[in-house]
Short mmCIF file of C-alpha atoms and ligand atoms in Angstrom, two decimals:
data_model
loop_
_atom_site.label_atom_id
_atom_site.label_comp_id
_atom_site.label_asym_id
_atom_site.label_seq_id
_atom_site.Cartn_x
_atom_site.Cartn_y
_atom_site.Cartn_z
CA UNK A 1 -48.70 47.08 80.17
CA UNK A 2 -44.89 47.36 80.53
CA UNK A 3 -42.21 45.66 78.46
CA UNK A 4 -41.59 42.44 80.23
CA UNK A 5 -37.91 41.52 79.75
CA UNK A 6 -38.53 38.00 81.11
CA UNK A 7 -41.05 37.27 78.43
CA UNK A 8 -38.82 38.70 75.79
CA UNK A 9 -35.87 36.61 76.94
CA UNK A 10 -37.98 33.50 77.16
CA UNK A 11 -39.06 33.95 73.57
CA UNK A 12 -35.55 34.56 72.40
CA UNK A 13 -34.49 31.14 73.58
CA UNK A 14 -37.75 29.58 72.62
CA UNK A 15 -36.99 26.66 70.18
CA UNK A 16 -40.02 27.49 68.02
CA UNK A 17 -38.41 30.76 67.17
CA UNK A 18 -35.24 29.00 66.14
CA UNK A 19 -37.14 26.56 64.07
CA UNK A 20 -39.06 29.45 62.53
CA UNK A 21 -35.83 31.28 61.74
CA UNK A 22 -34.39 28.16 60.24
CA UNK A 23 -37.49 27.67 57.92
CA UNK A 24 -37.21 31.33 56.86
CA UNK A 25 -33.54 30.97 55.88
CA UNK A 26 -34.18 27.51 54.21
CA UNK A 27 -36.94 28.87 52.11
CA UNK A 28 -34.75 31.84 51.15
CA UNK A 29 -31.81 29.71 50.28
CA UNK A 30 -33.78 27.20 48.16
CA UNK A 31 -35.81 29.89 46.36
CA UNK A 32 -32.60 31.88 45.54
CA UNK A 33 -31.08 28.63 43.97
CA UNK A 34 -34.28 28.04 41.95
CA UNK A 35 -34.51 31.76 41.04
CA UNK A 36 -30.82 31.71 39.84
CA UNK A 37 -31.31 28.67 37.80
CA UNK A 38 -34.44 29.93 36.02
CA UNK A 39 -33.12 33.48 35.99
CA UNK A 40 -29.99 32.36 34.14
CA UNK A 41 -32.06 30.50 31.55
CA UNK A 42 -34.28 33.68 31.19
CA UNK A 43 -31.20 35.92 30.93
CA UNK A 44 -29.68 33.75 28.21
CA UNK A 45 -33.14 33.95 26.44
CA UNK A 46 -33.20 37.69 26.65
CA UNK A 47 -29.62 38.06 25.26
CA UNK A 48 -30.11 35.35 22.65
CA UNK A 49 -30.39 36.09 18.91
CA UNK A 50 -33.44 33.82 18.64
CA UNK A 51 -36.73 35.82 18.49
CA UNK A 52 -38.61 32.98 20.15
CA UNK A 53 -36.22 32.68 23.14
CA UNK A 54 -36.29 36.55 23.46
CA UNK A 55 -40.05 36.37 23.44
CA UNK A 56 -40.43 33.60 26.01
CA UNK A 57 -37.93 35.16 28.29
CA UNK A 58 -39.55 38.59 27.94
CA UNK A 59 -43.01 37.28 28.80
CA UNK A 60 -41.64 35.49 31.85
CA UNK A 61 -40.09 38.65 33.17
CA UNK A 62 -43.11 40.74 32.30
CA UNK A 63 -45.53 38.28 33.92
CA UNK A 64 -43.74 37.65 37.27
CA UNK A 65 -42.75 41.16 37.80
CA UNK A 66 -46.37 42.12 37.60
CA UNK A 67 -47.95 39.46 39.78
CA UNK A 68 -47.68 39.81 43.51
CA UNK A 69 -45.62 37.15 45.22
CA UNK A 70 -48.51 36.61 47.72
CA UNK A 71 -50.95 35.79 44.96
CA UNK A 72 -48.39 33.37 43.35
CA UNK A 73 -48.06 31.49 46.76
CA UNK A 74 -51.79 31.33 47.10
CA UNK A 75 -52.19 30.00 43.46
CA UNK A 76 -49.50 27.38 44.03
CA UNK A 77 -50.86 26.24 47.36
CA UNK A 78 -54.64 26.45 46.74
CA UNK A 79 -55.32 26.55 42.97
CA UNK A 80 -52.74 24.12 41.55
CA UNK A 81 -53.60 21.19 43.70
CA UNK A 82 -57.25 21.46 42.43
CA UNK A 83 -55.94 21.22 38.94
CA UNK A 84 -53.13 18.64 39.44
CA UNK A 85 -53.87 15.54 41.55
CA UNK A 86 -50.18 14.90 42.05
CA UNK A 87 -49.94 18.06 44.09
CA UNK A 88 -52.58 16.78 46.54
CA UNK A 89 -50.11 14.16 47.85
CA UNK A 90 -48.28 14.48 51.16
CA UNK A 91 -44.92 15.55 49.78
CA UNK A 92 -46.41 18.88 48.62
CA UNK A 93 -45.86 20.79 51.85
CA UNK A 94 -46.21 24.46 52.58
CA UNK A 95 -42.38 24.55 52.60
CA UNK A 96 -42.03 23.25 49.02
CA UNK A 97 -44.94 25.47 47.84
CA UNK A 98 -43.18 28.49 49.39
CA UNK A 99 -39.83 27.99 47.98
CA UNK A 100 -41.08 27.25 44.49
CA UNK A 101 -43.51 30.13 44.58
CA UNK A 102 -40.92 32.63 45.75
CA UNK A 103 -38.24 31.19 43.49
CA UNK A 104 -40.25 31.60 40.24
CA UNK A 105 -41.21 35.11 41.19
CA UNK A 106 -37.69 35.98 42.24
CA UNK A 107 -36.30 34.43 38.96
CA UNK A 108 -37.76 37.48 37.15
CA UNK A 109 -35.52 39.75 39.19
CA UNK A 110 -32.53 37.50 39.14
CA UNK A 111 -32.85 37.32 35.36
CA UNK A 112 -32.31 41.07 35.14
CA UNK A 113 -29.24 40.93 37.50
CA UNK A 114 -27.74 38.10 35.54
CA UNK A 115 -28.52 39.66 32.13
CA UNK A 116 -26.91 42.98 33.16
CA UNK A 117 -23.96 41.16 34.62
CA UNK A 118 -23.43 39.22 31.35
CA UNK A 119 -23.82 42.37 29.30
CA UNK A 120 -21.29 44.17 31.54
CA UNK A 121 -18.49 41.86 30.46
CA UNK A 122 -16.30 43.46 27.70
CA UNK A 123 -16.90 41.84 24.25
CA UNK A 124 -13.14 41.41 24.02
CA UNK A 125 -13.32 38.57 26.59
CA UNK A 126 -15.58 36.29 24.61
CA UNK A 127 -13.62 37.28 21.53
CA UNK A 128 -10.38 36.21 23.05
CA UNK A 129 -11.84 32.98 24.18
CA UNK A 130 -13.19 32.19 20.78
CA UNK A 131 -9.92 33.12 19.13
CA UNK A 132 -8.29 30.33 21.33
CA UNK A 133 -10.69 27.92 19.79
CA UNK A 134 -13.02 27.55 22.86
CA UNK A 135 -16.53 26.25 22.20
CA UNK A 136 -19.49 28.59 22.99
CA UNK A 137 -20.25 26.53 26.16
CA UNK A 138 -16.53 26.84 27.35
CA UNK A 139 -16.51 30.53 26.59
CA UNK A 140 -19.51 30.99 28.79
CA UNK A 141 -18.32 28.70 31.65
CA UNK A 142 -14.63 29.54 31.78
CA UNK A 143 -14.47 33.23 30.56
CA UNK A 144 -17.81 35.05 30.90
CA UNK A 145 -19.51 33.43 33.87
CA UNK A 146 -16.73 33.78 36.44
CA UNK A 147 -16.56 37.48 35.62
CA UNK A 148 -20.33 37.89 35.51
CA UNK A 149 -20.74 36.29 38.90
CA UNK A 150 -18.59 38.95 40.49
CA UNK A 151 -20.71 41.69 39.02
CA UNK A 152 -23.97 39.89 40.04
CA UNK A 153 -22.87 39.06 43.65
CA UNK A 154 -23.70 42.28 45.46
CA UNK A 155 -27.19 42.73 44.04
CA UNK A 156 -27.81 38.97 44.50
CA UNK A 157 -26.91 39.34 48.17
CA UNK A 158 -29.54 41.96 48.46
CA UNK A 159 -32.18 39.72 46.85
CA UNK A 160 -31.18 37.02 49.22
CA UNK A 161 -31.80 39.23 52.24
CA UNK A 162 -35.06 40.35 50.54
CA UNK A 163 -36.10 36.77 50.20
CA UNK A 164 -35.47 35.98 53.95
CA UNK A 165 -37.94 38.75 54.74
CA UNK A 166 -40.42 37.78 52.01
CA UNK A 167 -40.47 34.25 53.32
CA UNK A 168 -42.84 35.67 55.92
CA UNK A 169 -45.42 35.87 53.08
CA UNK A 170 -45.55 32.03 53.30
CA UNK A 171 -47.55 32.53 56.50
CA UNK A 172 -50.57 32.73 54.35
CA UNK A 173 -49.99 29.10 53.33
CA UNK A 174 -49.43 28.10 56.88
CA UNK A 175 -45.64 27.72 56.89
CA UNK A 176 -44.35 28.18 60.37
CA UNK A 177 -41.53 30.52 59.59
CA UNK A 178 -40.22 33.28 61.85
CA UNK A 179 -42.82 35.90 61.57
CA UNK A 180 -45.66 33.29 61.83
CA UNK A 181 -44.10 31.96 64.93
CA UNK A 182 -44.19 35.43 66.55
CA UNK A 183 -47.76 36.03 65.37
CA UNK A 184 -48.94 32.82 66.83
CA UNK A 185 -47.40 33.71 70.24
CA UNK A 186 -48.99 37.17 70.04
CA UNK A 187 -52.42 35.62 69.35
CA UNK A 188 -52.30 33.66 72.55
CA UNK A 189 -50.73 36.22 74.90
CA UNK A 190 -51.32 39.60 73.39
CA UNK A 191 -47.71 40.47 74.38
CA UNK A 192 -47.09 42.36 71.15
CA UNK A 193 -43.89 44.16 72.06
CA UNK A 194 -42.02 41.20 73.55
CA UNK A 195 -42.88 38.66 70.81
CA UNK A 196 -42.27 41.10 67.92
CA UNK A 197 -39.02 42.34 69.58
CA UNK A 198 -37.83 38.71 69.65
CA UNK A 199 -38.61 38.44 65.95
CA UNK A 200 -36.73 41.65 65.23
CA UNK A 201 -33.58 40.18 67.04
CA UNK A 202 -33.75 37.06 64.94
CA UNK A 203 -34.10 38.99 61.67
CA UNK A 204 -31.17 41.18 62.60
CA UNK A 205 -29.00 38.24 63.39
CA UNK A 206 -29.88 36.36 60.25
CA UNK A 207 -29.27 39.41 58.00
CA UNK A 208 -26.07 40.22 59.83
CA UNK A 209 -24.75 36.74 59.22
CA UNK A 210 -25.82 36.81 55.62
CA UNK A 211 -24.04 40.13 55.06
CA UNK A 212 -20.89 38.72 56.49
CA UNK A 213 -21.20 35.71 54.28
CA UNK A 214 -21.72 38.03 51.34
CA UNK A 215 -18.59 40.03 51.93
CA UNK A 216 -16.65 36.85 52.49
CA UNK A 217 -17.79 35.45 49.12
CA UNK A 218 -17.12 38.78 47.36
CA UNK A 219 -13.61 38.79 48.60
CA UNK A 220 -13.07 35.37 46.90
CA UNK A 221 -13.75 37.32 43.67
CA UNK A 222 -11.06 39.99 44.14
CA UNK A 223 -8.54 38.99 41.53
CA UNK A 224 -5.16 39.90 43.07
CA UNK A 225 -2.41 37.65 44.25
CA UNK A 226 -2.14 39.65 47.49
CA UNK A 227 -5.23 39.11 49.66
CA UNK A 228 -6.88 42.53 50.03
CA UNK A 229 -8.82 42.91 53.24
CA UNK A 230 -11.72 45.18 53.13
CA UNK A 231 -13.58 45.41 56.40
CA UNK A 232 -16.99 43.76 56.04
CA UNK A 233 -19.85 46.07 57.15
CA UNK A 234 -23.16 44.78 58.21
CA UNK A 235 -24.65 48.26 58.02
CA UNK A 236 -25.17 48.31 54.33
CA UNK A 237 -28.40 49.27 52.48
CA UNK A 238 -30.57 46.38 51.58
CA UNK A 239 -32.62 46.26 48.39
CA UNK A 240 -35.72 44.25 47.89
CA UNK A 241 -36.51 42.10 44.87
CA UNK A 242 -39.78 40.33 45.39
CA UNK A 243 -42.53 42.88 45.47
CA UNK A 244 -45.56 41.69 47.21
CA UNK B 1 -6.52 12.50 3.76
CA UNK B 2 -8.81 10.49 1.59
CA UNK B 3 -11.96 12.58 1.93
CA UNK B 4 -10.74 15.64 0.37
CA UNK B 5 -12.64 17.02 -2.56
CA UNK B 6 -11.26 19.16 -5.36
CA UNK B 7 -11.32 22.19 -3.09
CA UNK B 8 -9.49 20.46 -0.24
CA UNK B 9 -6.04 19.58 -1.45
CA UNK B 10 -3.80 19.41 1.55
CA UNK B 11 -1.78 16.69 -0.10
CA UNK B 12 -0.83 19.15 -2.92
CA UNK B 13 0.19 21.80 -0.38
CA UNK B 14 3.94 22.21 -0.14
CA UNK B 15 5.92 24.23 2.30
CA UNK B 16 6.69 26.78 -0.42
CA UNK B 17 2.92 27.40 -0.89
CA UNK B 18 1.26 30.06 1.35
CA UNK B 19 0.40 28.97 4.81
CA UNK B 20 -2.47 31.35 4.84
CA UNK B 21 -4.08 32.51 1.65
CA UNK B 22 -6.94 34.97 1.18
CA UNK B 23 -8.83 35.45 -2.10
CA UNK B 24 -11.35 38.12 -3.02
CA UNK B 25 -12.43 38.73 0.54
CA UNK B 26 -15.53 40.93 1.02
CA UNK B 27 -17.27 42.19 4.11
CA UNK B 28 -19.85 44.79 4.63
CA UNK B 29 -21.39 46.28 7.72
CA UNK B 30 -24.96 47.59 7.00
CA UNK B 31 -24.35 49.54 3.81
CA UNK B 32 -20.68 50.13 4.49
CA UNK B 33 -18.40 48.04 2.23
CA UNK B 34 -15.41 47.53 4.55
CA UNK B 35 -13.41 44.87 2.68
CA UNK B 36 -13.47 45.08 -1.07
CA UNK B 37 -11.77 41.96 -2.40
CA UNK B 38 -8.69 41.49 -0.26
CA UNK B 39 -6.02 39.21 -1.73
CA UNK B 40 -3.32 38.14 0.73
CA UNK B 41 -0.76 35.35 0.95
CA UNK B 42 1.80 34.60 3.62
CA UNK B 43 4.35 31.75 3.49
CA UNK B 44 5.77 29.65 6.30
CA UNK B 45 8.05 31.70 8.45
CA UNK B 46 7.26 34.92 6.77
CA UNK B 47 6.51 38.13 8.68
CA UNK B 48 4.19 40.60 6.93
CA UNK B 49 3.56 44.07 8.29
CA UNK B 50 0.28 45.73 7.39
CA UNK B 51 0.18 49.50 7.45
CA UNK B 52 -2.83 51.63 6.62
CA UNK B 53 -5.02 54.51 7.70
CA UNK B 54 -7.50 54.22 10.59
CA UNK B 55 -10.84 52.82 9.55
CA UNK B 56 -9.50 51.20 6.41
CA UNK B 57 -10.57 47.71 7.55
CA UNK B 58 -7.37 46.13 8.84
CA UNK B 59 -8.90 44.81 12.03
CA UNK B 60 -11.78 43.53 10.11
CA UNK B 61 -9.44 41.58 7.79
CA UNK B 62 -7.74 40.07 10.73
CA UNK B 63 -11.06 39.11 12.44
CA UNK B 64 -12.14 37.44 9.23
CA UNK B 65 -8.86 35.57 8.84
CA UNK B 66 -9.18 34.35 12.46
CA UNK B 67 -12.69 33.08 11.66
CA UNK B 68 -14.11 35.36 14.33
CA UNK B 69 -16.68 36.81 11.89
CA UNK B 70 -17.99 35.27 8.61
CA UNK B 71 -16.98 36.72 5.30
CA UNK B 72 -19.62 37.83 2.84
CA UNK B 73 -17.60 36.55 -0.08
CA UNK B 74 -14.23 35.13 -0.94
CA UNK B 75 -12.14 32.39 0.63
CA UNK B 76 -9.60 31.77 3.23
CA UNK B 77 -7.20 28.77 2.95
CA UNK B 78 -4.93 27.44 5.68
CA UNK B 79 -2.26 25.08 4.31
CA UNK B 80 -4.30 24.88 1.16
CA UNK B 81 -7.50 23.80 2.88
CA UNK B 82 -10.41 26.06 2.80
CA UNK B 83 -11.59 27.08 6.28
CA UNK B 84 -14.54 28.74 7.87
CA UNK B 85 -16.99 27.17 5.44
CA UNK B 86 -18.42 23.75 4.45
CA UNK B 87 -18.54 23.46 0.67
CA UNK B 88 -21.76 22.17 -0.79
CA UNK B 89 -23.03 21.77 -4.31
CA UNK B 90 -25.03 24.93 -3.81
CA UNK B 91 -21.96 26.80 -2.69
CA UNK B 92 -20.06 27.49 0.56
CA UNK B 93 -22.02 27.60 3.83
CA UNK B 94 -20.58 29.17 6.98
CA UNK B 95 -19.65 26.43 9.56
CA UNK B 96 -21.62 26.51 12.81
CA UNK B 97 -19.85 28.12 15.76
CA UNK B 98 -18.77 24.77 17.38
CA UNK B 99 -17.02 23.74 14.15
CA UNK B 100 -15.53 27.15 13.64
CA UNK B 101 -14.00 26.84 17.17
CA UNK B 102 -12.01 23.77 16.01
CA UNK B 103 -10.54 25.54 13.14
CA UNK B 104 -9.56 28.59 15.08
CA UNK B 105 -7.10 26.62 17.14
CA UNK B 106 -4.64 26.87 14.21
CA UNK B 107 -4.71 30.61 14.11
CA UNK B 108 -3.52 32.77 16.94
CA UNK B 109 -4.63 36.28 17.58
CA UNK B 110 -3.19 39.06 19.67
CA UNK B 111 -5.49 41.98 20.28
CA UNK B 112 -4.76 45.65 20.65
CA UNK B 113 -6.23 45.78 24.16
CA UNK B 114 -4.63 42.43 25.26
CA UNK B 115 -8.02 40.94 26.33
CA UNK B 116 -6.44 38.82 29.02
CA UNK B 117 -8.92 37.08 31.30
CA UNK B 118 -8.88 39.23 34.45
CA UNK B 119 -10.00 36.50 36.82
CA UNK B 120 -7.06 34.28 35.95
CA UNK B 121 -3.41 34.62 36.71
CA UNK B 122 -0.89 35.10 33.99
CA UNK B 123 -0.12 31.31 34.03
CA UNK B 124 -3.78 30.29 34.03
CA UNK B 125 -4.44 32.71 31.16
CA UNK B 126 -1.86 30.86 29.13
CA UNK B 127 -3.08 27.39 30.34
CA UNK B 128 -6.77 27.89 29.51
CA UNK B 129 -6.54 27.09 25.78
CA UNK B 130 -4.51 23.93 26.52
CA UNK B 131 -6.81 22.58 29.13
CA UNK B 132 -10.21 23.62 27.75
CA UNK B 133 -9.48 23.40 24.05
CA UNK B 134 -6.82 20.78 23.65
CA UNK B 135 -7.86 18.85 26.70
CA UNK B 136 -4.27 18.73 28.09
CA UNK B 137 -4.01 17.76 31.77
CA UNK B 138 -3.44 20.43 34.33
CA UNK B 139 0.15 19.61 35.19
CA UNK B 140 1.29 19.21 31.63
CA UNK B 141 -0.53 22.48 30.61
CA UNK B 142 1.16 24.30 33.53
CA UNK B 143 4.59 23.22 32.39
CA UNK B 144 3.92 24.30 28.80
CA UNK B 145 2.49 27.65 30.04
CA UNK B 146 5.44 28.24 32.22
CA UNK B 147 7.86 27.56 29.34
CA UNK B 148 5.94 30.02 27.26
CA UNK B 149 5.96 32.67 29.95
CA UNK B 150 9.67 32.16 30.15
CA UNK B 151 9.87 32.69 26.44
CA UNK B 152 8.23 36.11 26.78
CA UNK B 153 10.29 36.83 29.83
CA UNK B 154 7.58 36.66 32.44
CA UNK B 155 8.04 33.48 34.38
CA UNK B 156 8.51 35.51 37.50
CA UNK B 157 5.06 37.03 37.06
CA UNK B 158 3.22 33.75 36.49
CA UNK B 159 1.22 34.03 39.66
CA UNK B 160 0.05 37.62 39.08
CA UNK B 161 -3.33 38.62 37.86
CA UNK B 162 -3.60 40.90 34.75
CA UNK B 163 -4.51 43.92 36.99
CA UNK B 164 -1.14 43.54 38.67
CA UNK B 165 0.83 43.67 35.40
CA UNK B 166 1.86 46.60 33.21
CA UNK B 167 0.45 46.91 29.82
CA UNK B 168 3.58 45.66 28.23
CA UNK B 169 3.64 42.59 30.50
CA UNK B 170 -0.06 42.01 29.80
CA UNK B 171 0.57 42.04 26.11
CA UNK B 172 3.45 39.58 26.54
CA UNK B 173 1.23 37.27 28.50
CA UNK B 174 -1.34 37.58 25.59
CA UNK B 175 1.27 36.62 23.09
CA UNK B 176 2.28 33.59 25.19
CA UNK B 177 -1.39 32.61 25.41
CA UNK B 178 -1.79 32.63 21.61
CA UNK B 179 1.68 31.09 21.05
CA UNK B 180 1.13 28.10 23.49
CA UNK B 181 -1.56 26.81 21.08
CA UNK B 182 1.11 26.24 18.48
CA UNK B 183 -0.86 28.02 15.72
CA UNK B 184 0.16 27.91 12.07
CA UNK B 185 0.04 31.71 11.84
CA UNK B 186 -0.14 34.38 14.53
CA UNK B 187 -2.18 37.64 13.86
CA UNK B 188 -1.37 40.88 15.66
CA UNK B 189 -3.86 43.73 15.64
CA UNK B 190 -1.88 46.83 16.61
CA UNK B 191 -0.25 45.08 19.60
CA UNK B 192 1.49 48.18 20.83
CA UNK B 193 -1.10 50.89 20.16
CA UNK B 194 -2.63 50.72 23.60
CA UNK B 195 0.77 50.96 25.38
CA UNK B 196 2.61 53.73 26.93
CA UNK B 197 5.61 54.59 24.79
CA UNK B 198 8.12 53.30 27.26
CA UNK B 199 6.49 49.91 27.10
CA UNK B 200 6.30 49.34 23.41
CA UNK B 201 9.92 48.21 23.11
CA UNK B 202 9.53 45.16 25.35
CA UNK B 203 6.62 43.87 23.26
CA UNK B 204 8.26 44.51 19.97
CA UNK B 205 11.43 42.75 21.22
CA UNK B 206 9.37 39.59 22.06
CA UNK B 207 7.69 39.81 18.60
CA UNK B 208 11.09 40.20 16.92
CA UNK B 209 12.51 37.16 18.62
CA UNK B 210 9.43 35.13 17.48
CA UNK B 211 10.05 36.27 14.01
CA UNK B 212 13.68 35.15 14.28
CA UNK B 213 12.44 31.76 15.49
CA UNK B 214 10.60 31.29 12.32
CA UNK B 215 6.99 32.20 13.39
CA UNK B 216 4.56 33.03 10.65
CA UNK B 217 3.14 36.39 11.55
CA UNK B 218 0.89 39.10 10.20
CA UNK B 219 1.27 42.34 12.13
CA UNK B 220 -1.13 45.27 11.66
CA UNK B 221 1.03 48.10 13.16
CA UNK B 222 1.88 51.80 13.11
CA UNK B 223 5.41 51.02 14.11
CA UNK B 224 7.27 51.90 10.96
CA UNK B 225 10.63 51.09 12.36
CA UNK B 226 9.58 47.65 13.45
CA UNK B 227 8.07 47.00 10.04
CA UNK B 228 11.21 48.01 8.31
CA UNK B 229 13.58 45.97 10.53
CA UNK B 230 11.52 42.87 11.16
CA UNK B 231 9.08 42.35 8.29
CA UNK B 232 9.92 40.42 5.19
CA UNK B 233 7.18 42.29 3.35
CA UNK B 234 5.22 45.39 4.04
CA UNK B 235 1.70 46.02 2.87
CA UNK B 236 -0.36 49.08 2.50
CA UNK B 237 -3.99 48.55 3.25
CA UNK B 238 -6.42 51.27 2.28
CA UNK B 239 -10.21 51.48 1.80
CA UNK B 240 -10.60 47.75 1.96
CA UNK B 241 -7.97 46.51 -0.44
CA UNK B 242 -4.33 45.94 -0.48
CA UNK B 243 -2.73 48.80 -2.37
CA UNK B 244 0.99 47.86 -2.29
CA UNK B 245 3.16 45.00 -1.23
CA UNK B 246 6.95 45.12 -1.27
CA UNK B 247 10.09 44.47 0.71
CA UNK B 248 10.57 46.98 3.51
CA UNK B 249 13.30 48.84 1.50
CA UNK B 250 11.24 49.04 -1.60
CA UNK B 251 8.09 49.96 0.33
CA UNK B 252 9.63 52.74 2.35
CA UNK B 253 12.42 54.05 -0.10
CA UNK B 254 10.70 53.52 -3.37
CA UNK B 255 7.00 53.09 -3.13
CA UNK B 256 5.20 52.47 -6.47
CA UNK B 257 1.80 53.86 -5.60
CA UNK B 258 0.68 57.36 -4.95
CA UNK B 259 -1.36 56.27 -2.03
CA UNK B 260 1.58 54.68 -0.40
CA UNK B 261 3.65 57.80 -0.84
CA UNK B 262 0.82 59.89 0.60
CA UNK B 263 0.44 57.60 3.65
CA UNK B 264 4.13 57.49 4.29
CA UNK B 265 4.36 61.34 4.18
CA UNK B 266 1.81 61.33 7.15
CA UNK B 267 3.57 58.79 9.29
CA UNK B 268 7.15 59.81 8.74
N1 LIG C 1 -18.77 45.18 14.02
C1 LIG C 1 -18.93 46.29 13.24
N2 LIG C 1 -20.14 46.76 13.01
C2 LIG C 1 -20.17 47.86 12.18
N3 LIG C 1 -19.19 48.50 11.54
C3 LIG C 1 -17.93 48.08 11.84
C4 LIG C 1 -17.79 46.93 12.71
N4 LIG C 1 -16.47 46.69 12.72
C5 LIG C 1 -15.84 47.59 11.97
N5 LIG C 1 -16.78 48.43 11.40
C6 LIG C 1 -16.46 49.54 10.53
O1 LIG C 1 -15.62 49.12 9.50
C7 LIG C 1 -14.66 50.10 9.23
C8 LIG C 1 -13.30 49.44 9.35
O2 LIG C 1 -13.01 49.16 10.65
P1 LIG C 1 -11.72 48.52 11.24
O3 LIG C 1 -11.79 48.44 12.59
O4 LIG C 1 -11.48 47.20 10.41
O5 LIG C 1 -10.59 49.47 10.66
P2 LIG C 1 -9.05 49.60 11.03
O6 LIG C 1 -8.28 49.63 9.76
O7 LIG C 1 -8.64 48.40 11.91
O8 LIG C 1 -8.87 50.93 11.77
P3 LIG C 1 -8.03 51.32 13.10
O9 LIG C 1 -6.73 51.69 12.54
O10 LIG C 1 -8.73 52.54 13.65
O11 LIG C 1 -7.97 50.23 14.03
C9 LIG C 1 -14.89 51.18 10.14
O12 LIG C 1 -15.51 52.29 9.50
C10 LIG C 1 -15.70 50.68 11.21
O13 LIG C 1 -16.60 51.69 11.70
MG1 LIG C 2 -8.09 48.29 13.95
#
């Protein structure tokens, strides 16, 4: 069997690939938002002086770093609805289960990124804010966070890209994301090379766009009055957060 | 004020009384007794220079005066009113951080390493206290900040970020940032120690002009010439206590204490 360019091109423009790619990105975006919110709370807990907050945050990180994301997805989709009737209703779709599941796992990794970003800010910054009379919340929002975000952006971009790829795990709970779309096509036609190649092209496009977005956002956090232009590169190494 | 108890007597405070007054201040870190009963007064418009060897506790004293850390014992009064604690029948209890924040507005602090906010322009650095602490509107805050930058000679650098300013310029912005809050007293912790020698002068000039304008200032410094020319009183701080306090002439030409003579022999 030879590589059939026609089949490949046909799949590239196949709307089901596009909708699969859209679902993958949407799951990644929502789970990253969820992970950042939970991760921030966990990071605050871990840097808190309260023993209880430290303990809860520590256990969260310990637990979700250990459990495979795949298992978490299966639990959320299969086990939880047995325990909680509310999850048996229509609104609880594979999409929602996927982004919640990936989000709470990813939160353990985001917590570490946020924690080290918070710790990287010189103590003199909060001290200067406090000396001005700023409340603890204001010191966090106006002084520490804007600086910590800059530190956290590059690793967060890596996590984001990792999440796009790990959204493929949601195939086990029958979400029609990108890889599932390819797999379904393969199962019917057995044209492995063409269908997988189309998936590769989509992943490359998505990750390239995300990398450009990342360097655009990072440039917003270069604190000079002259706009420095550093050529964005899409050929940067990509880390992975969620371990399956 | 009608709610003042016997310890809160702002109505009995007169302009001849100390603006900031410290009594029997103690502070330990682990088993190290850093402040050992500091007594300190500064009157309205006075400039006090504090000299002393490294590690003697000068920065610690300023941090406690600025309410950035709690004292173990002793009291701090601003315009006669005790600050940093709530007085209860059982004794003084440290205020929670939110309450402390309110009291800190009245005390300005300038740090050795400037501690400017790197993500904000010079103007925004000066504005932040006005907008986020005093709740002043952006435009009004910007005007006040620009006026203050002008006063430290930096209005032409208002749009620059700290990374684009020299050390001397950064420290002048930091002074403007503290000054714009209109504090009762301004504390300086070795404001020129982190600067290249050629940049020290511009910062000292700004401080001298503040002093001439009647600002109440406590300046921890190693700049002996500045202390002699600008300060009303010079203090030797050593091993957690104030050893000597005198006019600059007395302090430098005729010190009463052996430790002062020894210290001066090292710095001269
Ligand atoms: N947060 C802290 N935790 C533990 N020890 C501290 C702390 N801050 C200060 N110390 C100790 O207290 C002592 C006094 O420190 P401080 O910084 O007040 O001295 P200083 O007179 O300002 O010295 P320098 O001239 O070097 O700035 C030092 O021995 C220092 O190690
Ligand atoms: Mg010091």
